[in-house]
mmCIF file of C-alpha atoms in Angstrom:
data_model
loop_
_atom_site.group_PDB
_atom_site.id
_atom_site.type_symbol
_atom_site.label_atom_id
_atom_site.label_comp_id
_atom_site.label_asym_id
_atom_site.label_seq_id
_atom_site.Cartn_x
_atom_site.Cartn_y
_atom_site.Cartn_z
ATOM 1 C CA MET A 22 3.088 4.767 -12.325
ATOM 2 C CA ASN A 23 0.132 3.315 -14.523
ATOM 3 C CA SER A 24 -3.432 4.706 -15.112
ATOM 4 C CA ALA A 25 -4.837 1.026 -14.921
ATOM 5 C CA GLY A 26 -7.205 0.780 -12.304
ATOM 6 C CA PRO A 27 -6.359 -1.573 -9.368
ATOM 7 C CA ALA A 28 -7.959 -5.378 -9.409
ATOM 8 C CA PRO A 29 -10.914 -6.172 -6.695
ATOM 9 C CA GLY A 30 -9.289 -6.603 -3.528
ATOM 10 C CA ALA A 31 -5.940 -5.414 -4.664
ATOM 11 C CA ALA A 32 -5.750 -3.229 -1.362
ATOM 12 C CA GLU A 33 -7.448 -5.417 0.726
ATOM 13 C CA GLY A 34 -10.713 -3.641 1.160
ATOM 14 C CA LEU A 35 -9.602 0.070 0.755
ATOM 15 C CA SER A 36 -12.110 2.075 -1.358
ATOM 16 C CA VAL A 37 -9.522 2.951 -3.933
ATOM 17 C CA ARG A 38 -10.641 5.678 -6.473
ATOM 18 C CA PRO A 39 -8.558 5.978 -9.888
ATOM 19 C CA VAL A 40 -6.455 8.708 -11.048
ATOM 20 C CA CYS A 41 -8.945 10.187 -13.173
ATOM 21 C CA THR A 42 -10.633 11.516 -10.359
ATOM 22 C CA ASP A 43 -9.834 14.747 -8.535
ATOM 23 C CA GLY A 44 -8.982 12.589 -5.589
ATOM 24 C CA THR A 45 -8.009 14.180 -1.932
ATOM 25 C CA PRO A 46 -6.583 17.906 -2.765
ATOM 26 C CA GLU A 47 -2.991 18.614 -1.957
ATOM 27 C CA GLU A 48 -4.356 21.620 0.010
ATOM 28 C CA GLN A 49 -5.824 18.876 2.748
ATOM 29 C CA TRP A 50 -2.741 17.300 2.987
ATOM 30 C CA GLN A 51 -0.602 20.322 3.420
ATOM 31 C CA ARG A 52 -2.638 21.205 6.373
ATOM 32 C CA TRP A 53 -2.923 18.303 8.162
ATOM 33 C CA LEU A 54 0.590 17.225 7.708
ATOM 34 C CA GLN A 55 1.749 20.073 9.347
ATOM 35 C CA GLU A 56 -0.632 20.223 11.891
ATOM 36 C CA ARG A 57 0.535 16.415 12.555
ATOM 37 C CA ALA A 58 4.345 17.372 12.539
ATOM 38 C CA PRO A 59 6.861 16.879 13.670
ATOM 39 C CA TRP A 60 7.329 13.341 12.280
ATOM 40 C CA PRO A 61 9.770 11.094 12.953
ATOM 41 C CA PRO A 62 12.708 11.741 10.520
ATOM 42 C CA LEU A 63 13.848 8.736 8.132
ATOM 43 C CA GLU A 64 17.189 7.076 9.045
ATOM 44 C CA LEU A 65 19.111 5.050 6.440
ATOM 45 C CA ASP A 66 21.503 3.083 7.987
ATOM 46 C CA VAL A 67 22.603 0.965 5.361
ATOM 47 C CA GLU A 68 25.566 0.853 3.081
ATOM 48 C CA ARG A 69 23.304 0.094 -0.166
ATOM 49 C CA LEU A 70 19.937 1.037 -0.890
ATOM 50 C CA VAL A 71 18.322 -1.258 -3.427
ATOM 51 C CA VAL A 72 15.068 0.679 -4.632
ATOM 52 C CA LEU A 73 12.106 -1.148 -5.967
ATOM 53 C CA GLY A 74 9.633 0.338 -8.473
ATOM 54 C CA ALA A 75 6.713 -1.536 -10.197
ATOM 55 C CA HIS A 76 6.761 0.793 -13.338
ATOM 56 C CA PRO A 77 9.789 3.421 -14.786
ATOM 57 C CA ASP A 78 9.197 6.469 -12.738
ATOM 58 C CA ASP A 79 7.268 4.871 -9.585
ATOM 59 C CA GLU A 80 10.670 5.065 -7.506
ATOM 60 C CA VAL A 81 11.339 8.981 -8.641
ATOM 61 C CA LEU A 82 7.723 9.896 -7.688
ATOM 62 C CA GLY A 83 7.972 8.369 -4.565
ATOM 63 C CA ALA A 84 11.384 8.282 -3.490
ATOM 64 C CA GLY A 85 13.717 10.552 -5.843
ATOM 65 C CA GLY A 86 14.590 12.762 -2.821
ATOM 66 C CA ILE A 87 15.217 9.968 -0.756
ATOM 67 C CA MET A 88 17.682 8.300 -3.358
ATOM 68 C CA ALA A 89 19.328 11.400 -4.409
ATOM 69 C CA SER A 90 20.164 12.564 -0.513
ATOM 70 C CA ALA A 91 21.488 8.654 0.020
ATOM 71 C CA ALA A 92 23.655 8.597 -2.868
ATOM 72 C CA VAL A 93 25.062 12.162 -1.841
ATOM 73 C CA ALA A 94 25.470 10.691 1.870
ATOM 74 C CA GLY A 95 28.114 7.450 -0.031
ATOM 75 C CA ILE A 96 24.945 5.008 -0.055
ATOM 76 C CA GLU A 97 25.419 2.992 -3.103
ATOM 77 C CA VAL A 98 21.792 3.155 -4.340
ATOM 78 C CA VAL A 99 20.469 0.631 -6.991
ATOM 79 C CA VAL A 100 17.278 1.202 -8.894
ATOM 80 C CA VAL A 101 15.302 -1.864 -9.793
ATOM 81 C CA CYS A 102 12.441 -1.602 -12.061
ATOM 82 C CA MET A 103 10.320 -4.415 -12.763
ATOM 83 C CA SER A 104 7.644 -3.762 -15.700
ATOM 84 C CA ASP A 105 8.232 -2.563 -19.142
ATOM 85 C CA GLY A 106 5.947 0.237 -18.425
ATOM 86 C CA SER A 107 4.158 -0.481 -21.798
ATOM 87 C CA GLY A 108 0.918 -0.465 -20.717
ATOM 88 C CA SER A 109 0.305 3.448 -19.385
ATOM 89 C CA HIS A 110 -2.043 4.382 -22.441
ATOM 90 C CA PRO A 111 -3.685 1.206 -23.649
ATOM 91 C CA GLY A 112 -5.730 2.764 -26.110
ATOM 92 C CA SER A 113 -3.395 5.058 -27.776
ATOM 93 C CA ARG A 114 -3.201 4.876 -31.536
ATOM 94 C CA THR A 115 0.282 7.471 -31.270
ATOM 95 C CA LEU A 116 2.882 4.890 -29.794
ATOM 96 C CA THR A 117 2.529 0.861 -29.948
ATOM 97 C CA PRO A 118 3.425 -0.541 -26.514
ATOM 98 C CA GLU A 119 6.713 -1.576 -27.646
ATOM 99 C CA GLN A 120 7.781 2.351 -28.870
ATOM 100 C CA LEU A 121 5.780 3.375 -25.311
ATOM 101 C CA ALA A 122 8.235 0.816 -23.338
ATOM 102 C CA THR A 123 11.265 2.264 -25.351
ATOM 103 C CA ARG A 124 10.562 5.767 -24.456
ATOM 104 C CA ARG A 125 9.775 4.711 -20.912
ATOM 105 C CA HIS A 126 13.176 3.356 -20.709
ATOM 106 C CA VAL A 127 14.953 6.405 -21.736
ATOM 107 C CA GLU A 128 12.691 8.742 -19.054
ATOM 108 C CA LEU A 129 14.005 6.580 -16.503
ATOM 109 C CA GLU A 130 17.755 6.198 -17.259
ATOM 110 C CA THR A 131 17.277 10.387 -18.033
ATOM 111 C CA ALA A 132 15.552 10.900 -14.685
ATOM 112 C CA THR A 133 18.182 8.704 -12.558
ATOM 113 C CA ALA A 134 21.029 10.172 -14.161
ATOM 114 C CA LEU A 135 19.834 13.717 -12.907
ATOM 115 C CA LEU A 136 19.099 12.555 -9.495
ATOM 116 C CA GLY A 137 22.943 11.198 -9.577
ATOM 117 C CA LEU A 138 22.093 7.623 -9.854
ATOM 118 C CA ALA A 139 23.671 4.556 -11.574
ATOM 119 C CA THR A 140 21.792 3.014 -14.483
ATOM 120 C CA PRO A 141 18.667 1.731 -13.185
ATOM 121 C CA ARG A 142 18.432 -2.102 -13.677
ATOM 122 C CA TRP A 143 15.800 -2.364 -16.041
ATOM 123 C CA PHE A 144 13.700 -5.993 -15.948
ATOM 124 C CA GLY A 145 10.732 -5.472 -18.489
ATOM 125 C CA LEU A 146 8.211 -7.808 -16.912
ATOM 126 C CA ARG A 147 4.402 -7.220 -18.396
ATOM 127 C CA ASP A 148 2.988 -3.882 -17.641
ATOM 128 C CA GLY A 149 -0.227 -4.411 -15.620
ATOM 129 C CA GLY A 150 0.854 -8.365 -14.781
ATOM 130 C CA LEU A 151 3.223 -8.333 -11.932
ATOM 131 C CA THR A 152 0.938 -9.925 -9.540
ATOM 132 C CA GLU A 153 1.528 -13.005 -11.491
ATOM 133 C CA GLN A 154 5.213 -12.448 -11.305
ATOM 134 C CA ALA A 155 6.047 -13.161 -7.670
ATOM 135 C CA HIS A 156 8.365 -15.899 -7.953
ATOM 136 C CA THR A 157 10.232 -14.026 -11.446
ATOM 137 C CA MET A 158 10.449 -10.634 -9.038
ATOM 138 C CA ALA A 159 11.641 -12.552 -5.721
ATOM 139 C CA GLY A 160 14.336 -14.315 -7.868
ATOM 140 C CA ILE A 161 15.472 -10.907 -9.269
ATOM 141 C CA VAL A 162 15.344 -9.017 -5.859
ATOM 142 C CA ASP A 163 17.798 -11.693 -4.275
ATOM 143 C CA ALA A 164 20.009 -11.621 -7.486
ATOM 144 C CA VAL A 165 20.775 -7.704 -6.787
ATOM 145 C CA LEU A 166 21.273 -8.549 -3.417
ATOM 146 C CA ASP A 167 23.408 -11.406 -4.253
ATOM 147 C CA ASP A 168 26.047 -8.425 -5.666
ATOM 148 C CA GLY A 169 26.719 -7.561 -2.242
ATOM 149 C CA PRO A 170 26.209 -10.346 -0.243
ATOM 150 C CA ASP A 171 28.844 -8.713 2.687
ATOM 151 C CA VAL A 172 27.021 -4.782 2.162
ATOM 152 C CA ALA A 173 24.981 -3.594 5.009
ATOM 153 C CA THR A 174 21.749 -3.170 2.562
ATOM 154 C CA GLY A 175 17.961 -1.810 2.984
ATOM 155 C CA LEU A 176 15.177 -2.292 0.691
ATOM 156 C CA LEU A 177 12.979 0.827 -0.576
ATOM 157 C CA SER A 178 9.813 -0.030 -2.036
ATOM 158 C CA VAL A 179 6.566 0.828 -3.370
ATOM 159 C CA TRP A 180 3.946 0.428 -0.760
ATOM 160 C CA SER A 181 2.354 -2.896 -0.652
ATOM 161 C CA ARG A 182 -1.062 -1.729 -0.226
ATOM 162 C CA ASP A 183 -0.994 1.270 -2.483
ATOM 163 C CA GLY A 184 -3.796 0.583 -4.405
ATOM 164 C CA HIS A 185 -2.681 -0.093 -8.011
ATOM 165 C CA PRO A 186 -2.280 -4.003 -8.263
ATOM 166 C CA ASP A 187 1.400 -3.711 -9.602
ATOM 167 C CA HIS A 188 2.411 -1.734 -6.806
ATOM 168 C CA ASP A 189 0.971 -3.845 -4.337
ATOM 169 C CA ALA A 190 2.890 -7.000 -5.878
ATOM 170 C CA VAL A 191 5.870 -5.072 -5.629
ATOM 171 C CA GLY A 192 5.229 -4.665 -2.157
ATOM 172 C CA ARG A 193 4.294 -7.912 -1.434
ATOM 173 C CA CYS A 194 7.673 -9.372 -2.601
ATOM 174 C CA ALA A 195 9.885 -6.603 -0.836
ATOM 175 C CA ILE A 196 7.889 -7.785 2.099
ATOM 176 C CA GLU A 197 8.688 -11.191 1.246
ATOM 177 C CA VAL A 198 12.650 -10.715 0.314
ATOM 178 C CA ALA A 199 13.163 -8.695 3.414
ATOM 179 C CA ARG A 200 11.552 -10.890 5.795
ATOM 180 C CA ARG A 201 13.526 -13.753 4.506
ATOM 181 C CA ARG A 202 16.621 -12.265 4.479
ATOM 182 C CA ARG A 203 16.218 -10.253 7.473
ATOM 183 C CA LEU A 204 17.004 -6.616 5.711
ATOM 184 C CA PRO A 205 15.416 -3.341 6.786
ATOM 185 C CA LEU A 206 12.634 -2.477 4.433
ATOM 186 C CA TRP A 207 10.779 1.342 4.194
ATOM 187 C CA MET A 208 7.876 1.798 1.774
ATOM 188 C CA TYR A 209 6.889 4.618 -0.515
ATOM 189 C CA PRO A 210 3.133 5.650 -1.266
ATOM 190 C CA ILE A 211 2.291 6.931 -4.224
ATOM 191 C CA TRP A 212 -1.690 6.135 -5.388
ATOM 192 C CA MET A 213 -2.398 6.593 -1.292
ATOM 193 C CA TRP A 214 -1.868 10.186 -1.496
ATOM 194 C CA HIS A 215 -4.712 10.184 -3.831
ATOM 195 C CA TRP A 216 -7.586 8.037 -2.501
ATOM 196 C CA ALA A 217 -6.506 8.376 1.194
ATOM 197 C CA ALA A 218 -7.802 11.070 3.178
ATOM 198 C CA PRO A 219 -6.174 13.062 6.245
ATOM 199 C CA GLY A 220 -6.030 10.520 8.775
ATOM 200 C CA ASP A 221 -7.387 7.460 7.125
ATOM 201 C CA SER A 222 -7.468 4.597 9.373
ATOM 202 C CA SER A 223 -6.196 2.038 6.765
ATOM 203 C CA VAL A 224 -3.142 3.845 7.067
ATOM 204 C CA PRO A 225 -0.288 2.988 9.394
ATOM 205 C CA TRP A 226 0.657 6.656 10.434
ATOM 206 C CA ASP A 227 2.519 5.590 13.547
ATOM 207 C CA ARG A 228 4.810 3.827 11.231
ATOM 208 C CA VAL A 229 5.472 7.190 9.036
ATOM 209 C CA ARG A 230 8.996 8.432 8.707
ATOM 210 C CA VAL A 231 9.872 11.508 6.955
ATOM 211 C CA GLN A 232 12.456 12.781 4.483
ATOM 212 C CA ARG A 233 12.940 16.399 4.264
ATOM 213 C CA LEU A 234 14.409 17.529 0.970
ATOM 214 C CA ASP A 235 17.165 20.168 0.840
ATOM 215 C CA PRO A 236 16.358 22.797 -1.676
ATOM 216 C CA GLU A 237 18.588 21.794 -4.024
ATOM 217 C CA VAL A 238 17.912 18.013 -4.115
ATOM 218 C CA LEU A 239 14.022 19.252 -4.709
ATOM 219 C CA ALA A 240 15.132 20.989 -7.475
ATOM 220 C CA VAL A 241 16.794 18.106 -8.932
ATOM 221 C CA LYS A 242 13.652 15.807 -7.868
ATOM 222 C CA HIS A 243 11.433 18.243 -9.968
ATOM 223 C CA ALA A 244 13.999 18.356 -12.948
ATOM 224 C CA ALA A 245 13.962 14.292 -12.964
ATOM 225 C CA ILE A 246 10.158 14.177 -12.984
ATOM 226 C CA ARG A 247 9.705 16.565 -16.163
ATOM 227 C CA SER A 248 11.888 13.602 -17.585
ATOM 228 C CA PHE A 249 8.590 11.397 -17.802
ATOM 229 C CA ASP A 250 7.373 13.358 -20.964
ATOM 230 C CA THR A 251 4.914 10.770 -21.822
ATOM 231 C CA GLN A 252 3.544 10.513 -18.506
ATOM 232 C CA ILE A 253 3.185 14.321 -17.535
ATOM 233 C CA ASN A 254 2.119 15.250 -21.324
ATOM 234 C CA PRO A 255 -0.567 13.794 -23.358
ATOM 235 C CA LEU A 256 0.538 11.965 -26.240
ATOM 236 C CA SER A 257 -1.843 13.397 -28.616
ATOM 237 C CA PRO A 258 -4.956 15.372 -28.128
ATOM 238 C CA ASP A 259 -6.942 11.778 -28.142
ATOM 239 C CA PRO A 260 -8.145 11.324 -24.940
ATOM 240 C CA ALA A 261 -6.574 7.744 -24.873
ATOM 241 C CA ASP A 262 -3.092 9.503 -25.040
ATOM 242 C CA ALA A 263 -4.208 11.889 -21.578
ATOM 243 C CA ALA A 264 -1.565 12.601 -19.390
ATOM 244 C CA ILE A 265 -1.328 10.137 -16.561
ATOM 245 C CA LEU A 266 0.195 12.381 -14.050
ATOM 246 C CA PRO A 267 -2.056 15.510 -14.105
ATOM 247 C CA PRO A 268 -0.902 18.220 -12.157
ATOM 248 C CA HIS A 269 -3.259 17.392 -9.498
ATOM 249 C CA VAL A 270 -1.657 14.227 -8.921
ATOM 250 C CA LEU A 271 1.595 15.431 -9.220
ATOM 251 C CA ALA A 272 1.016 17.921 -6.533
ATOM 252 C CA HIS A 273 1.316 15.163 -3.950
ATOM 253 C CA LEU A 274 4.775 13.865 -5.157
ATOM 254 C CA THR A 275 6.662 17.235 -5.697
ATOM 255 C CA ARG A 276 6.190 18.005 -2.133
ATOM 256 C CA PRO A 277 9.721 19.398 -0.011
ATOM 257 C CA TRP A 278 9.199 16.329 2.083
ATOM 258 C CA GLU A 279 8.955 12.285 1.071
ATOM 259 C CA PHE A 280 7.001 9.836 3.611
ATOM 260 C CA VAL A 281 7.930 5.954 3.905
ATOM 261 C CA ILE A 282 6.195 3.192 6.290
ATOM 262 C CA VAL A 283 8.514 1.381 7.852
#
């Protein structure tokens, strides 16, 4: 998850607030989500789950519990990170983009290991430029899927209307590949919890499914999130090095439930 604001029209007319603002308080979400319960449960009837993220931390923040639970259930989980994550602190004088990318690579590998997953597949595309990489990303996903042509496989991707241009680009890629290859697709929101409000008409709530996380899985997810030191802690006192994931944002992503859109 990177701080760069969404491009005009990236969320198809949604009024997206940048993460530097307060956004919708988690207390509002908690009340509404519980009032609306029960939510239909997530059912992963697959043998292999290919998980797509735009930046190194998206998949852990949005679906870390789903991935860990799937692995425990015997489902092969393949994490695919599209960008190098080098754009999260564009004004930093503490780390160069290359240094930041190296650290974020290590952070993602540490986090996925804590979740009990195999080493993620890292493709290092330009952070902030995934909108122009649709063809390349589709080729990457096809190549990963071709590794297991006879295995019942599903895609789990960041949502195509999440509000960040990189997130949206990966989501659109997932939709295209899933349709073409006739694969089940689930999409996890990240920024949506920040800019949307309970009952927001631009979110397809009737297509939302929930994964309740066991306490052990939730604890492991929290530990995995703490691996992303460059994102949850300031790089330095300089404002350009501020934490990308302050507490009010993390509150949406550390609940005992994870939600996906089908």
